[in-house]
């Protein structure tokens, strides 16, 4: 967890489920490598929401891993260097204290930020300055065991009026992906 020493706000929430989540993700074989089906899912999520970036994100104790990733101008998911920080790059790996998905995991509820700068707790997140993120829409992936495995999310570098429709869409898409994860588990993938 990280704190903003000037405001004493907890920027990244404490995640007591992380050790158990890591075990569950390993059981499922997720969180360490790109999954082509999840890249396809991210592409579909971007298309449905009209967002330029879409991710399927699994979170462990120290980092976030985008097993599904879609970025603008790509016909398919792209692998971008997370260390470059050039031109608004998004890579497959992100520190746990970057972004908004850790909040979704701990809350276990969808999060809509039409303009992150409207919220002091979220405006100070490193992704605002490093990547230029201005809006976020994400929902948790809660599996059959009740574990919040990760999130599906979309982001934009411009404020976006996601509205109720966006919220319903992201929640529905998250439920669809959880079903896909359950099918993978049953097939032993």
mmCIF file of C-alpha atoms in Angstrom:
data_model
loop_
_atom_site.group_PDB
_atom_site.id
_atom_site.type_symbol
_atom_site.label_atom_id
_atom_site.label_comp_id
_atom_site.label_asym_id
_atom_site.label_seq_id
_atom_site.Cartn_x
_atom_site.Cartn_y
_atom_site.Cartn_z
ATOM 1 C CA UNK A 1 0.000 0.000 0.000
ATOM 2 C CA UNK A 2 1.194 3.528 -0.656
ATOM 3 C CA UNK A 3 0.439 6.829 1.000
ATOM 4 C CA UNK A 4 0.485 10.417 -0.197
ATOM 5 C CA UNK A 5 2.533 12.078 2.560
ATOM 6 C CA UNK A 6 1.004 15.500 1.850
ATOM 7 C CA UNK A 7 -2.596 14.439 2.276
ATOM 8 C CA UNK A 8 -2.259 11.215 4.309
ATOM 9 C CA UNK A 9 -4.604 9.483 1.863
ATOM 10 C CA UNK A 10 -4.205 5.772 1.351
ATOM 11 C CA UNK A 11 -3.579 5.770 -2.418
ATOM 12 C CA UNK A 12 -3.463 2.008 -2.897
ATOM 13 C CA UNK A 13 -5.772 0.057 -0.599
ATOM 14 C CA UNK A 14 -4.527 -2.743 1.594
ATOM 15 C CA UNK A 15 -5.305 -6.078 -0.051
ATOM 16 C CA UNK A 16 -5.562 -8.864 2.541
ATOM 17 C CA UNK A 17 -6.747 -11.389 -0.079
ATOM 18 C CA UNK A 18 -3.608 -11.077 -2.219
ATOM 19 C CA UNK A 19 -1.778 -14.183 -0.873
ATOM 20 C CA UNK A 20 -4.856 -16.364 -1.403
ATOM 21 C CA UNK A 21 -5.435 -14.790 -4.809
ATOM 22 C CA UNK A 22 -1.900 -15.716 -5.876
ATOM 23 C CA UNK A 23 -2.586 -19.352 -4.957
ATOM 24 C CA UNK A 24 -5.868 -19.349 -6.878
ATOM 25 C CA UNK A 25 -4.325 -17.693 -9.940
ATOM 26 C CA UNK A 26 -1.562 -20.343 -9.975
ATOM 27 C CA UNK A 27 -4.217 -23.082 -9.774
ATOM 28 C CA UNK A 28 -5.862 -21.527 -12.820
ATOM 29 C CA UNK A 29 -2.551 -20.967 -14.645
ATOM 30 C CA UNK A 30 -3.222 -17.239 -14.910
ATOM 31 C CA UNK A 31 -1.361 -14.041 -14.218
ATOM 32 C CA UNK A 32 2.099 -14.763 -15.623
ATOM 33 C CA UNK A 33 1.670 -14.889 -19.400
ATOM 34 C CA UNK A 34 -0.477 -13.364 -22.133
ATOM 35 C CA UNK A 35 -3.584 -15.368 -22.970
ATOM 36 C CA UNK A 36 -4.629 -15.026 -26.630
ATOM 37 C CA UNK A 37 -8.312 -15.442 -25.763
ATOM 38 C CA UNK A 38 -8.007 -12.618 -23.235
ATOM 39 C CA UNK A 39 -6.333 -10.404 -25.837
ATOM 40 C CA UNK A 40 -9.356 -11.126 -28.069
ATOM 41 C CA UNK A 41 -11.639 -10.312 -25.149
ATOM 42 C CA UNK A 42 -9.808 -6.996 -24.559
ATOM 43 C CA UNK A 43 -10.220 -6.136 -28.257
ATOM 44 C CA UNK A 44 -13.950 -6.846 -28.014
ATOM 45 C CA UNK A 45 -14.216 -4.813 -24.798
ATOM 46 C CA UNK A 46 -12.530 -1.835 -26.489
ATOM 47 C CA UNK A 47 -14.883 -2.128 -29.456
ATOM 48 C CA UNK A 48 -18.034 -2.394 -27.325
ATOM 49 C CA UNK A 49 -17.129 0.542 -25.069
ATOM 50 C CA UNK A 50 -15.419 2.686 -27.705
ATOM 51 C CA UNK A 51 -12.365 2.975 -25.451
ATOM 52 C CA UNK A 52 -8.842 3.050 -26.889
ATOM 53 C CA UNK A 53 -7.313 0.805 -24.192
ATOM 54 C CA UNK A 54 -8.776 -2.353 -22.673
ATOM 55 C CA UNK A 55 -7.256 -4.863 -20.286
ATOM 56 C CA UNK A 56 -7.825 -8.162 -18.509
ATOM 57 C CA UNK A 57 -5.812 -7.650 -15.352
ATOM 58 C CA UNK A 58 -4.701 -10.100 -12.653
ATOM 59 C CA UNK A 59 -3.280 -8.656 -9.454
ATOM 60 C CA UNK A 60 -0.874 -10.285 -7.026
ATOM 61 C CA UNK A 61 0.883 -8.951 -3.943
ATOM 62 C CA UNK A 62 3.333 -6.728 -5.831
ATOM 63 C CA UNK A 63 2.168 -6.162 -9.378
ATOM 64 C CA UNK A 64 -0.578 -6.215 -11.936
ATOM 65 C CA UNK A 65 -0.356 -8.409 -15.035
ATOM 66 C CA UNK A 66 -2.400 -7.689 -18.162
ATOM 67 C CA UNK A 67 -3.075 -11.182 -19.512
ATOM 68 C CA UNK A 68 -5.344 -9.490 -22.046
ATOM 69 C CA UNK A 69 -4.368 -6.149 -23.565
ATOM 70 C CA UNK A 70 -5.636 -3.983 -26.392
ATOM 71 C CA UNK A 71 -4.219 -0.583 -27.385
ATOM 72 C CA UNK A 72 -5.116 1.959 -30.097
ATOM 73 C CA UNK A 73 -4.064 1.472 -33.673
ATOM 74 C CA UNK A 74 -3.499 -2.248 -33.258
ATOM 75 C CA UNK A 75 -5.400 -4.945 -35.054
ATOM 76 C CA UNK A 76 -4.378 -7.192 -32.219
ATOM 77 C CA UNK A 77 -3.082 -6.785 -28.687
ATOM 78 C CA UNK A 78 0.328 -5.214 -28.476
ATOM 79 C CA UNK A 79 3.311 -5.854 -26.256
ATOM 80 C CA UNK A 80 4.685 -2.500 -25.211
ATOM 81 C CA UNK A 81 7.797 -1.944 -23.105
ATOM 82 C CA UNK A 82 6.601 -0.955 -19.598
ATOM 83 C CA UNK A 83 9.953 0.632 -18.810
ATOM 84 C CA UNK A 84 9.897 3.035 -21.727
ATOM 85 C CA UNK A 85 7.292 5.477 -20.359
ATOM 86 C CA UNK A 86 7.372 7.044 -23.812
ATOM 87 C CA UNK A 87 4.316 8.388 -25.533
ATOM 88 C CA UNK A 88 1.727 6.954 -23.176
ATOM 89 C CA UNK A 89 2.864 3.354 -23.380
ATOM 90 C CA UNK A 90 1.068 0.614 -21.525
ATOM 91 C CA UNK A 91 2.892 -2.675 -20.991
ATOM 92 C CA UNK A 92 1.815 -6.068 -19.701
ATOM 93 C CA UNK A 93 3.203 -5.454 -16.203
ATOM 94 C CA UNK A 94 2.372 -2.545 -13.929
ATOM 95 C CA UNK A 95 3.276 -1.839 -10.316
ATOM 96 C CA UNK A 96 0.505 -2.575 -7.850
ATOM 97 C CA UNK A 97 0.343 1.068 -6.758
ATOM 98 C CA UNK A 98 -0.304 2.298 -10.322
ATOM 99 C CA UNK A 99 -3.805 2.493 -11.707
ATOM 100 C CA UNK A 100 -7.244 1.895 -10.320
ATOM 101 C CA UNK A 101 -7.726 -1.874 -10.569
ATOM 102 C CA UNK A 102 -6.349 -2.482 -7.042
ATOM 103 C CA UNK A 103 -9.248 -0.371 -5.734
ATOM 104 C CA UNK A 104 -11.737 -2.472 -7.713
ATOM 105 C CA UNK A 105 -10.247 -5.694 -6.299
ATOM 106 C CA UNK A 106 -10.470 -4.538 -2.685
ATOM 107 C CA UNK A 107 -13.916 -2.939 -3.123
ATOM 108 C CA UNK A 108 -15.156 -5.987 -5.045
ATOM 109 C CA UNK A 109 -17.324 -3.544 -7.005
ATOM 110 C CA UNK A 110 -17.147 -1.784 -10.335
ATOM 111 C CA UNK A 111 -15.553 1.651 -10.435
ATOM 112 C CA UNK A 112 -16.456 4.489 -12.808
ATOM 113 C CA UNK A 113 -14.140 7.495 -13.039
ATOM 114 C CA UNK A 114 -15.349 9.730 -15.849
ATOM 115 C CA UNK A 115 -12.531 12.197 -15.092
ATOM 116 C CA UNK A 116 -9.937 10.983 -12.594
ATOM 117 C CA UNK A 117 -8.925 14.587 -11.932
ATOM 118 C CA UNK A 118 -12.293 15.146 -10.222
ATOM 119 C CA UNK A 119 -11.212 12.808 -7.398
ATOM 120 C CA UNK A 120 -8.175 13.790 -5.285
ATOM 121 C CA UNK A 121 -7.548 10.171 -4.257
ATOM 122 C CA UNK A 122 -7.373 9.065 -7.878
ATOM 123 C CA UNK A 123 -5.918 12.173 -9.530
ATOM 124 C CA UNK A 124 -2.601 11.620 -7.714
ATOM 125 C CA UNK A 125 -2.124 8.154 -9.176
ATOM 126 C CA UNK A 126 1.119 7.752 -11.189
ATOM 127 C CA UNK A 127 -0.772 6.667 -14.330
ATOM 128 C CA UNK A 128 -2.159 10.179 -14.686
ATOM 129 C CA UNK A 129 1.265 11.740 -15.225
ATOM 130 C CA UNK A 130 3.180 8.756 -16.635
ATOM 131 C CA UNK A 131 0.598 7.483 -19.136
ATOM 132 C CA UNK A 132 -1.913 10.333 -19.310
ATOM 133 C CA UNK A 133 -4.939 8.378 -18.102
ATOM 134 C CA UNK A 134 -7.964 10.621 -17.555
ATOM 135 C CA UNK A 135 -10.874 8.171 -17.346
ATOM 136 C CA UNK A 136 -11.351 4.626 -16.090
ATOM 137 C CA UNK A 137 -14.098 2.026 -16.088
ATOM 138 C CA UNK A 138 -13.469 -1.341 -14.440
ATOM 139 C CA UNK A 139 -15.197 -4.321 -12.829
ATOM 140 C CA UNK A 140 -13.929 -7.205 -10.701
ATOM 141 C CA UNK A 141 -13.597 -10.795 -11.885
ATOM 142 C CA UNK A 142 -15.067 -12.792 -9.000
ATOM 143 C CA UNK A 143 -14.790 -16.519 -9.606
ATOM 144 C CA UNK A 144 -16.913 -19.447 -8.416
ATOM 145 C CA UNK A 145 -14.914 -19.652 -5.157
ATOM 146 C CA UNK A 146 -15.746 -16.034 -4.307
ATOM 147 C CA UNK A 147 -12.176 -14.879 -4.981
ATOM 148 C CA UNK A 148 -11.664 -11.551 -6.755
ATOM 149 C CA UNK A 149 -9.045 -12.687 -9.294
ATOM 150 C CA UNK A 150 -8.573 -9.449 -11.152
ATOM 151 C CA UNK A 151 -10.437 -6.954 -13.278
ATOM 152 C CA UNK A 152 -11.558 -6.037 -16.745
ATOM 153 C CA UNK A 153 -11.131 -2.374 -17.482
ATOM 154 C CA UNK A 154 -10.988 0.302 -20.116
ATOM 155 C CA UNK A 155 -9.143 3.604 -19.929
ATOM 156 C CA UNK A 156 -8.884 6.730 -22.015
ATOM 157 C CA UNK A 157 -6.573 9.704 -22.123
ATOM 158 C CA UNK A 158 -9.613 11.994 -22.311
ATOM 159 C CA UNK A 159 -12.498 12.351 -19.834
ATOM 160 C CA UNK A 160 -15.364 10.012 -20.807
ATOM 161 C CA UNK A 161 -19.032 10.094 -19.807
ATOM 162 C CA UNK A 162 -19.303 6.320 -19.221
ATOM 163 C CA UNK A 163 -22.700 6.676 -17.511
ATOM 164 C CA UNK A 164 -25.012 3.904 -16.367
ATOM 165 C CA UNK A 165 -24.693 2.159 -19.753
ATOM 166 C CA UNK A 166 -20.919 1.937 -19.386
ATOM 167 C CA UNK A 167 -21.267 0.556 -15.865
ATOM 168 C CA UNK A 168 -23.753 -2.101 -16.977
ATOM 169 C CA UNK A 169 -21.572 -3.009 -19.960
ATOM 170 C CA UNK A 170 -18.374 -3.475 -17.935
ATOM 171 C CA UNK A 171 -20.182 -5.566 -15.307
ATOM 172 C CA UNK A 172 -21.773 -7.751 -17.995
ATOM 173 C CA UNK A 173 -18.458 -8.212 -19.799
ATOM 174 C CA UNK A 174 -16.765 -9.132 -16.493
ATOM 175 C CA UNK A 175 -19.417 -11.799 -15.888
ATOM 176 C CA UNK A 176 -18.847 -13.158 -19.408
ATOM 177 C CA UNK A 177 -15.094 -13.415 -18.798
ATOM 178 C CA UNK A 178 -15.607 -15.175 -15.460
ATOM 179 C CA UNK A 179 -17.643 -17.804 -17.333
ATOM 180 C CA UNK A 180 -14.799 -18.144 -19.832
ATOM 181 C CA UNK A 181 -12.333 -18.636 -16.964
ATOM 182 C CA UNK A 182 -14.594 -21.326 -15.468
ATOM 183 C CA UNK A 183 -14.722 -23.135 -18.830
ATOM 184 C CA UNK A 184 -10.901 -22.982 -19.071
ATOM 185 C CA UNK A 185 -10.660 -24.453 -15.573
ATOM 186 C CA UNK A 186 -13.059 -27.305 -16.418
ATOM 187 C CA UNK A 187 -11.071 -28.081 -19.573
ATOM 188 C CA UNK A 188 -7.815 -28.046 -17.623
ATOM 189 C CA UNK A 189 -6.306 -25.197 -19.714
#
